[in-house]
Amino acid sequence: MLLIPGPVNVPRSVEFEATRVVNHRSDAFREVVSQLEGKLAKLFSSDRVALLTGSGTLAVEAMVYSLLRRGEKVVVLTYGEFSERLLDSVKRRGAQPVVYRKVPGESFNVEEVKKVVEENKDASAVALVHNETSTGIAFRELRSVVKAIKDSGKKALVDSVSGFAAYELLVNEWGIDAVATGSQKALASVPGMGLVALSKEGISNLSSIDVPAFHDIQLYLKFQDKHETPFTPAVGVFFATLRAAELLEREGIKNRWARHEACARYLRKVTTEMGFSLLGNESNFSNTVVAGVPPISPKSIIAELKNRGIEISGGMGELREKIVRIGILGVVDDRAIHKLVTALSDILKQEVSLKAPSQCSLPDFLRAEVEW
Ligand code: PLP
């Protein structure tokens, strides 16, 4: 059982679809591309979604490359390992980053973001990670943060690789220029696709490319106009992701947001009761990653859980070997969390009386597709 922050266990039908291979220049595949972009655009509430074969990192890099220009001043808000990776992309692009950094475990509030944009009137964009997977901390007030950025006339670039489908996120309504994500997270597909959702404004900001490259989003959108991809795609992953998008539609995106929040809230409560010292607080906790210092060493808790068939992750960067991270994305439900909590009770010799809330369970059609 995977309780790492991606890749995630996927529904049976998604796994099955991943094995399909067809000619990517056939009508059958054009239908997949067309349906997939249509469904994802609705789920993101965006204008377009670029469908890239690759990982979340590629999606982030493509977003940065396609929305920023060489020499452009860009505010980057960093608060963990993935934010640092986003910053690296901005630097590689040749943009001029102005970095505001928090130590891992801390986050920016809306007032701070307002102050930052005020201090950087000449910056034309702000780039940030929605959900910092390395610390289990997120911008829970993303809507207000984006409003502050857009009110100041700047572009908003969001890495929501581990956030999309687990929080309210409305690209068009909030005016976000671009959001990058990956298939193997809360969307609950197999790894292999990077997705970049764009608003109308984001699309208009794609225009003047100064250095041509193969991960230019405009190139992808041009091919997607014909329901194709510029290069050979991971065809099976496209089929799988289309199925994952159908299942998400059927569950209802709002229900998926609520399920992630309910599961995360519950797991935070239980682990705190068991003596974990978690990173973050009510204002910034992640809906997809519960992270903190366990009551016994991270190494032994990871090993003990692995012996019981459950995989969780350790820390990253300066938090390596200091914390554990439990990923609760995609189709993780009350049953999976119950299994984890039972194993933790056994390892830590502690009884826990809390019961997962009903909002943490999957609808019946999905429950039948996932075994823990
Ligand atoms: N950004 C965030 C916030 C992530 O959590 C991850 C992966 O976990 C990435 C970027 C990179 O994604 P990938 O590993 O698919 O390249």
Tab-separated table of C-alpha atoms and ligand atoms in Angstrom:
chain	number	residue	atom	x	y	z
A	1	MET	CA	0.000	0.000	0.000
A	2	LEU	CA	1.470	3.299	-1.129
A	3	LEU	CA	1.065	6.133	1.341
A	4	ILE	CA	3.867	8.173	-0.168
A	5	PRO	CA	3.127	11.593	-1.735
A	6	GLY	CA	2.957	10.081	-5.232
A	7	PRO	CA	2.927	7.965	-7.182
A	8	VAL	CA	-0.334	6.715	-5.712
A	9	ASN	CA	-2.317	3.490	-5.836
A	10	VAL	CA	-4.796	3.834	-8.677
A	11	PRO	CA	-8.256	2.383	-9.358
A	12	ARG	CA	-8.215	-0.949	-11.195
A	13	SER	CA	-9.699	0.438	-14.430
A	14	VAL	CA	-7.057	3.203	-14.525
A	15	GLU	CA	-4.296	0.633	-14.182
A	16	PHE	CA	-5.857	-1.447	-16.951
A	17	GLU	CA	-6.104	1.511	-19.359
A	18	ALA	CA	-2.397	2.213	-18.867
A	19	THR	CA	-1.532	-0.979	-20.736
A	20	ARG	CA	-3.150	0.131	-24.017
A	21	VAL	CA	-0.994	0.928	-27.032
A	22	VAL	CA	-2.356	2.506	-30.220
A	23	ASN	CA	-1.050	4.602	-33.098
A	24	HIS	CA	-0.786	8.119	-31.732
A	25	ARG	CA	-1.682	9.545	-35.168
A	26	SER	CA	-4.978	7.628	-35.317
A	27	ASP	CA	-8.552	8.864	-34.888
A	28	ALA	CA	-8.871	6.633	-31.826
A	29	PHE	CA	-6.045	8.497	-30.119
A	30	ARG	CA	-7.231	11.921	-31.327
A	31	GLU	CA	-10.472	11.158	-29.525
A	32	VAL	CA	-8.527	10.487	-26.301
A	33	VAL	CA	-6.571	13.748	-26.597
A	34	SER	CA	-9.716	15.718	-27.308
A	35	GLN	CA	-11.713	14.209	-24.448
A	36	LEU	CA	-8.847	14.414	-22.007
A	37	GLU	CA	-8.160	18.087	-22.614
A	38	GLY	CA	-11.892	18.860	-22.440
A	39	LYS	CA	-12.392	17.058	-19.135
A	40	LEU	CA	-9.231	18.429	-17.524
A	41	ALA	CA	-10.031	21.987	-18.623
A	42	LYS	CA	-13.357	21.670	-16.786
A	43	LEU	CA	-11.756	20.112	-13.699
A	44	PHE	CA	-9.190	22.920	-13.518
A	45	SER	CA	-11.835	25.417	-14.563
A	46	SER	CA	-9.287	26.625	-17.097
A	47	ASP	CA	-9.273	27.614	-20.757
A	48	ARG	CA	-6.752	25.064	-22.010
A	49	VAL	CA	-4.607	22.276	-20.569
A	50	ALA	CA	-1.300	21.333	-22.197
A	51	LEU	CA	-0.789	17.546	-22.103
A	52	LEU	CA	2.900	16.678	-21.793
A	53	THR	CA	4.511	13.279	-21.622
A	54	GLY	CA	6.803	13.446	-18.621
A	55	SER	CA	6.636	14.203	-14.925
A	56	GLY	CA	5.502	17.080	-12.730
A	57	THR	CA	8.960	18.619	-13.003
A	58	LEU	CA	8.568	18.861	-16.772
A	59	ALA	CA	5.173	20.543	-16.341
A	60	VAL	CA	6.674	23.092	-13.941
A	61	GLU	CA	9.650	23.714	-16.219
A	62	ALA	CA	7.372	24.073	-19.278
A	63	MET	CA	5.185	26.558	-17.369
A	64	VAL	CA	8.187	28.618	-16.281
A	65	TYR	CA	9.770	28.488	-19.716
A	66	SER	CA	6.604	29.428	-21.575
A	67	LEU	CA	5.288	32.156	-19.264
A	68	LEU	CA	8.498	33.943	-18.326
A	69	ARG	CA	11.120	35.753	-20.385
A	70	ARG	CA	14.837	36.191	-20.052
A	71	GLY	CA	15.670	39.119	-17.773
A	72	GLU	CA	12.128	39.419	-16.400
A	73	LYS	CA	11.916	40.155	-12.663
A	74	VAL	CA	10.012	37.392	-10.898
A	75	VAL	CA	9.162	37.037	-7.223
A	76	VAL	CA	9.623	33.448	-6.027
A	77	LEU	CA	8.177	32.447	-2.663
A	78	THR	CA	10.075	29.450	-1.330
A	79	TYR	CA	9.300	27.341	1.734
A	80	GLY	CA	10.723	23.887	1.006
A	81	GLU	CA	12.433	21.578	-1.458
A	82	PHE	CA	9.949	21.831	-4.323
A	83	SER	CA	9.864	25.613	-4.071
A	84	GLU	CA	13.655	25.558	-4.397
A	85	ARG	CA	13.260	23.424	-7.522
A	86	LEU	CA	10.797	25.971	-8.898
A	87	LEU	CA	13.343	28.679	-8.169
A	88	ASP	CA	15.990	26.665	-10.057
A	89	SER	CA	13.683	26.569	-13.091
A	90	VAL	CA	13.201	30.346	-12.938
A	91	LYS	CA	16.989	30.814	-12.795
A	92	ARG	CA	17.576	28.395	-15.675
A	93	ARG	CA	15.043	30.370	-17.699
A	94	GLY	CA	17.303	33.400	-17.325
A	95	ALA	CA	14.660	35.398	-15.441
A	96	GLN	CA	15.735	37.562	-12.485
A	97	PRO	CA	14.305	35.968	-9.329
A	98	VAL	CA	13.647	37.982	-6.196
A	99	VAL	CA	13.526	35.318	-3.513
A	100	TYR	CA	11.483	35.388	-0.324
A	101	ARG	CA	12.383	32.326	1.718
A	102	LYS	CA	10.826	30.665	4.755
A	103	VAL	CA	12.489	27.867	6.668
A	104	PRO	CA	10.930	24.464	5.976
A	105	GLY	CA	7.845	24.116	8.137
A	106	GLU	CA	6.815	27.761	7.862
A	107	SER	CA	4.613	29.437	5.280
A	108	PHE	CA	3.554	32.830	3.896
A	109	ASN	CA	0.241	34.381	4.872
A	110	VAL	CA	-1.869	36.616	2.634
A	111	GLU	CA	-0.703	39.844	4.318
A	112	GLU	CA	2.923	38.908	3.706
A	113	VAL	CA	2.210	38.216	0.049
A	114	LYS	CA	0.471	41.607	-0.268
A	115	LYS	CA	3.549	43.248	1.229
A	116	VAL	CA	5.893	41.352	-1.101
A	117	VAL	CA	4.018	42.394	-4.239
A	118	GLU	CA	3.931	45.977	-2.956
A	119	GLU	CA	7.716	45.887	-2.393
A	120	ASN	CA	8.297	44.610	-5.945
A	121	LYS	CA	6.249	46.875	-8.174
A	122	ASP	CA	8.635	46.289	-11.075
A	123	ALA	CA	8.343	42.489	-10.935
A	124	SER	CA	6.034	41.075	-13.563
A	125	ALA	CA	5.258	37.689	-12.031
A	126	VAL	CA	5.049	35.684	-8.823
A	127	ALA	CA	5.836	31.955	-8.802
A	128	LEU	CA	4.941	29.684	-5.909
A	129	VAL	CA	4.264	26.103	-4.888
A	130	HIS	CA	0.654	25.602	-3.803
A	131	ASN	CA	1.304	22.535	-1.665
A	132	GLU	CA	4.882	22.024	-0.442
A	133	THR	CA	5.156	18.249	-0.545
A	134	SER	CA	8.460	18.258	1.338
A	135	THR	CA	6.896	19.669	4.522
A	136	GLY	CA	3.144	19.037	4.350
A	137	ILE	CA	2.442	22.749	4.318
A	138	ALA	CA	0.318	24.661	1.829
A	139	PHE	CA	-1.105	27.990	0.761
A	140	ARG	CA	-4.596	27.243	2.094
A	141	GLU	CA	-5.673	30.766	1.157
A	142	LEU	CA	-4.506	30.449	-2.445
A	143	ARG	CA	-7.488	32.367	-3.792
A	144	SER	CA	-6.633	35.474	-1.738
A	145	VAL	CA	-2.931	35.085	-2.493
A	146	VAL	CA	-3.649	34.980	-6.230
A	147	LYS	CA	-5.944	37.990	-5.873
A	148	ALA	CA	-3.119	39.973	-4.259
A	149	ILE	CA	-0.789	38.982	-7.112
A	150	LYS	CA	-3.287	39.753	-9.884
A	151	ASP	CA	-4.429	43.033	-8.256
A	152	SER	CA	-0.827	44.179	-8.578
A	153	GLY	CA	-0.882	43.370	-12.326
A	154	LYS	CA	1.523	40.432	-12.125
A	155	LYS	CA	1.358	36.973	-13.652
A	156	ALA	CA	0.633	34.126	-11.216
A	157	LEU	CA	2.496	30.848	-11.834
A	158	VAL	CA	1.504	27.991	-9.541
A	159	ASP	CA	3.133	24.593	-9.060
A	160	SER	CA	0.195	22.543	-7.814
A	161	VAL	CA	1.745	19.182	-8.574
A	162	SER	CA	0.599	17.753	-5.228
A	163	GLY	CA	-2.349	20.122	-4.779
A	164	PHE	CA	-4.567	19.873	-7.860
A	165	ALA	CA	-7.786	17.909	-7.155
A	166	ALA	CA	-7.182	18.055	-3.395
A	167	TYR	CA	-8.116	21.740	-2.831
A	168	GLU	CA	-10.457	24.222	-4.405
A	169	LEU	CA	-8.513	25.594	-7.379
A	170	LEU	CA	-10.237	27.612	-10.100
A	171	VAL	CA	-7.836	28.795	-12.774
A	172	ASN	CA	-10.218	31.046	-14.747
A	173	GLU	CA	-12.261	32.448	-11.879
A	174	TRP	CA	-9.206	33.279	-9.797
A	175	GLY	CA	-7.265	34.530	-12.835
A	176	ILE	CA	-4.237	32.263	-12.328
A	177	ASP	CA	-2.073	32.393	-15.453
A	178	ALA	CA	-0.846	28.817	-15.223
A	179	VAL	CA	-0.994	25.806	-12.930
A	180	ALA	CA	1.307	22.808	-13.338
A	181	THR	CA	0.543	19.326	-12.063
A	182	GLY	CA	1.308	15.650	-12.656
A	183	SER	CA	-0.885	12.634	-13.381
A	184	GLN	CA	0.314	10.526	-10.442
A	185	LYS	CA	-0.968	12.629	-7.546
A	186	ALA	CA	-4.519	13.539	-6.424
A	187	LEU	CA	-5.850	12.908	-9.928
A	188	ALA	CA	-5.045	9.235	-9.184
A	189	SER	CA	-3.598	8.220	-12.521
A	190	VAL	CA	-0.332	6.443	-13.245
A	191	PRO	CA	2.894	8.472	-13.532
A	192	GLY	CA	3.890	9.817	-16.942
A	193	MET	CA	1.972	13.002	-17.701
A	194	GLY	CA	2.732	16.614	-16.852
A	195	LEU	CA	-0.251	18.968	-17.164
A	196	VAL	CA	-0.263	22.737	-17.472
A	197	ALA	CA	-3.639	24.446	-17.136
A	198	LEU	CA	-3.946	27.996	-18.466
A	199	SER	CA	-6.421	30.845	-18.194
A	200	LYS	CA	-7.157	33.088	-21.202
A	201	GLU	CA	-4.741	35.630	-19.797
A	202	GLY	CA	-2.133	32.911	-19.316
A	203	ILE	CA	-2.527	31.900	-22.955
A	204	SER	CA	-2.079	35.497	-24.104
A	205	ASN	CA	1.097	35.686	-22.008
A	206	LEU	CA	2.542	32.714	-23.913
A	207	SER	CA	3.022	34.755	-27.063
A	208	SER	CA	6.552	36.076	-27.493
A	209	ILE	CA	8.967	33.177	-27.046
A	210	ASP	CA	12.603	34.276	-27.147
A	211	VAL	CA	14.330	30.848	-27.156
A	212	PRO	CA	12.580	27.998	-28.993
A	213	ALA	CA	12.521	24.678	-27.105
A	214	PHE	CA	10.711	21.367	-27.217
A	215	HIS	CA	8.791	22.006	-24.000
A	216	ASP	CA	7.216	25.179	-25.363
A	217	ILE	CA	3.555	25.064	-24.311
A	218	GLN	CA	2.490	26.889	-27.474
A	219	LEU	CA	3.767	23.974	-29.511
A	220	TYR	CA	1.657	21.546	-27.462
A	221	LEU	CA	-1.468	23.685	-27.769
A	222	LYS	CA	-0.963	24.026	-31.529
A	223	PHE	CA	-0.906	20.254	-31.915
A	224	GLN	CA	-3.778	19.826	-29.463
A	225	ASP	CA	-5.859	22.087	-31.734
A	226	LYS	CA	-5.711	19.065	-34.080
A	227	HIS	CA	-6.160	16.697	-31.070
A	228	GLU	CA	-2.586	15.506	-31.360
A	229	THR	CA	0.672	15.852	-29.455
A	230	PRO	CA	3.889	17.141	-31.050
A	231	PHE	CA	5.929	14.055	-30.125
A	232	THR	CA	5.182	10.392	-29.385
A	233	PRO	CA	3.155	10.500	-26.172
A	234	ALA	CA	2.969	7.836	-23.458
A	235	VAL	CA	-0.244	6.587	-25.056
A	236	GLY	CA	-1.208	4.209	-22.253
A	237	VAL	CA	-0.814	6.986	-19.693
A	238	PHE	CA	-3.157	9.180	-21.748
A	239	PHE	CA	-5.804	6.417	-21.725
A	240	ALA	CA	-5.271	5.904	-17.988
A	241	THR	CA	-5.490	9.620	-17.241
A	242	LEU	CA	-8.666	9.947	-19.274
A	243	ARG	CA	-10.184	7.170	-17.150
A	244	ALA	CA	-8.902	8.873	-13.978
A	245	ALA	CA	-10.515	12.141	-15.124
A	246	GLU	CA	-13.809	10.335	-15.767
A	247	LEU	CA	-13.721	8.849	-12.260
A	248	LEU	CA	-12.927	12.254	-10.790
A	249	GLU	CA	-15.827	13.802	-12.710
A	250	ARG	CA	-18.108	11.083	-11.394
A	251	GLU	CA	-16.976	11.563	-7.811
A	252	GLY	CA	-17.349	15.323	-8.269
A	253	ILE	CA	-14.355	17.640	-7.922
A	254	LYS	CA	-15.831	19.350	-4.854
A	255	ASN	CA	-16.302	15.977	-3.179
A	256	ARG	CA	-12.699	15.078	-3.930
A	257	TRP	CA	-11.485	18.344	-2.378
A	258	ALA	CA	-13.637	17.646	0.688
A	259	ARG	CA	-12.481	14.028	0.944
A	260	HIS	CA	-8.822	15.040	0.911
A	261	GLU	CA	-9.398	17.668	3.558
A	262	ALA	CA	-11.387	15.280	5.784
A	263	CYS	CA	-8.791	12.493	5.524
A	264	ALA	CA	-5.903	14.896	6.186
A	265	ARG	CA	-7.646	16.490	9.156
A	266	TYR	CA	-8.376	13.073	10.640
A	267	LEU	CA	-4.854	11.739	10.123
A	268	ARG	CA	-3.373	14.898	11.660
A	269	LYS	CA	-5.549	14.383	14.728
A	270	VAL	CA	-4.680	10.706	15.143
A	271	THR	CA	-0.944	11.111	14.594
A	272	THR	CA	-0.847	14.061	17.005
A	273	GLU	CA	-2.632	11.942	19.596
A	274	MET	CA	0.008	9.245	19.071
A	275	GLY	CA	2.804	11.655	19.848
A	276	PHE	CA	3.881	12.894	16.422
A	277	SER	CA	5.028	16.495	16.359
A	278	LEU	CA	3.616	17.740	13.074
A	279	LEU	CA	4.834	20.585	10.903
A	280	GLY	CA	2.335	23.343	10.225
A	281	ASN	CA	-0.901	24.378	11.872
A	282	GLU	CA	-4.587	24.934	11.105
A	283	SER	CA	-3.802	27.884	8.841
A	284	ASN	CA	-1.396	26.062	6.550
A	285	PHE	CA	-1.740	22.291	6.830
A	286	SER	CA	-1.663	20.273	3.626
A	287	ASN	CA	-4.631	18.239	2.373
A	288	THR	CA	-2.318	15.668	0.806
A	289	VAL	CA	0.760	15.241	3.022
A	290	VAL	CA	0.943	14.798	6.794
A	291	ALA	CA	4.544	15.450	7.849
A	292	GLY	CA	6.351	15.609	11.157
A	293	VAL	CA	8.626	14.065	13.739
A	294	PRO	CA	7.354	10.656	14.893
A	295	PRO	CA	7.645	9.429	18.512
A	296	ILE	CA	10.288	6.863	17.459
A	297	SER	CA	13.020	7.401	14.876
A	298	PRO	CA	11.773	8.077	11.311
A	299	LYS	CA	13.962	5.280	10.014
A	300	SER	CA	12.449	2.659	12.304
A	301	ILE	CA	8.853	3.753	11.803
A	302	ILE	CA	9.329	3.650	8.004
A	303	ALA	CA	10.900	0.174	8.263
A	304	GLU	CA	8.231	-1.157	10.672
A	305	LEU	CA	5.444	0.051	8.389
A	306	LYS	CA	7.175	-1.442	5.361
A	307	ASN	CA	7.277	-4.808	7.167
A	308	ARG	CA	3.494	-4.480	7.424
A	309	GLY	CA	3.078	-3.692	3.721
A	310	ILE	CA	2.717	0.091	4.060
A	311	GLU	CA	5.109	2.531	2.401
A	312	ILE	CA	5.496	6.082	3.676
A	313	SER	CA	8.289	8.578	2.932
A	314	GLY	CA	11.086	10.190	4.884
A	315	GLY	CA	12.101	13.841	4.887
A	316	MET	CA	13.855	15.724	2.100
A	317	GLY	CA	16.822	18.094	2.115
A	318	GLU	CA	17.631	19.385	5.586
A	319	LEU	CA	14.710	17.362	6.992
A	320	ARG	CA	16.115	14.082	5.674
A	321	GLU	CA	16.055	11.439	8.468
A	322	LYS	CA	14.327	13.966	10.742
A	323	ILE	CA	10.695	13.608	9.728
A	324	VAL	CA	8.303	11.237	8.009
A	325	ARG	CA	5.790	12.185	5.308
A	326	ILE	CA	2.527	10.334	4.804
A	327	GLY	CA	0.876	10.863	1.433
A	328	ILE	CA	-2.903	10.708	1.399
A	329	LEU	CA	-3.648	11.567	-2.200
A	330	GLY	CA	-5.865	10.293	-4.948
A	331	VAL	CA	-8.119	7.476	-3.815
A	332	VAL	CA	-6.779	7.079	-0.277
A	333	ASP	CA	-9.822	6.603	1.968
A	334	ASP	CA	-11.000	5.699	5.472
A	335	ARG	CA	-10.026	2.032	4.916
A	336	ALA	CA	-6.445	2.882	3.943
A	337	ILE	CA	-6.091	5.260	6.872
A	338	HIS	CA	-7.616	2.703	9.233
A	339	LYS	CA	-5.018	0.167	8.093
A	340	LEU	CA	-2.244	2.695	8.658
A	341	VAL	CA	-3.552	3.688	12.089
A	342	THR	CA	-3.886	0.032	13.128
A	343	ALA	CA	-0.276	-0.574	12.089
A	344	LEU	CA	0.902	2.564	13.930
A	345	SER	CA	-0.990	1.470	17.078
A	346	ASP	CA	0.778	-1.866	16.900
A	347	ILE	CA	4.228	-0.325	16.348
A	348	LEU	CA	3.843	2.399	18.981
A	349	LYS	CA	1.859	0.212	21.419
A	350	GLN	CA	-0.894	2.776	21.669
A	351	GLU	CA	-4.662	2.559	21.419
A	352	VAL	CA	-6.474	5.206	19.362
A	353	SER	CA	-10.169	5.803	19.785
A	354	LEU	CA	-10.848	8.243	16.923
A	355	LYS	CA	-12.900	7.100	13.937
A	356	ALA	CA	-12.435	8.455	10.393
A	357	PRO	CA	-15.235	10.821	9.357
A	358	SER	CA	-17.658	9.683	6.655
A	359	GLN	CA	-16.388	12.428	4.267
A	360	CYS	CA	-13.099	10.491	4.176
A	361	SER	CA	-14.689	7.512	2.393
A	362	LEU	CA	-14.909	6.921	-1.347
A	363	PRO	CA	-18.209	6.776	-3.214
A	364	ASP	CA	-19.286	3.140	-3.765
A	365	PHE	CA	-18.288	2.944	-7.452
A	366	LEU	CA	-14.714	3.990	-6.572
A	367	ARG	CA	-14.567	1.978	-3.367
A	368	ALA	CA	-15.197	-1.116	-5.484
A	369	GLU	CA	-12.186	-0.280	-7.677
A	370	VAL	CA	-9.611	0.083	-4.924
A	371	GLU	CA	-8.307	-2.574	-2.561
A	372	TRP	CA	-6.117	-1.838	0.433
B	1	PLP	N1	6.423	19.988	-7.399
B	1	PLP	C1	5.853	19.432	-6.318
B	1	PLP	C2	5.123	20.308	-5.356
B	1	PLP	C3	5.940	18.058	-6.107
B	1	PLP	O1	5.376	17.504	-5.047
B	1	PLP	C4	6.656	17.264	-7.032
B	1	PLP	C5	6.796	15.818	-6.814
B	1	PLP	O2	6.456	15.276	-5.805
B	1	PLP	C6	7.207	17.890	-8.144
B	1	PLP	C7	7.096	19.249	-8.297
B	1	PLP	C8	7.954	17.098	-9.150
B	1	PLP	O3	7.121	16.147	-9.750
B	1	PLP	P1	7.748	14.863	-10.445
B	1	PLP	O4	8.413	14.060	-9.386
B	1	PLP	O5	6.545	14.182	-11.057
B	1	PLP	O6	8.690	15.340	-11.484
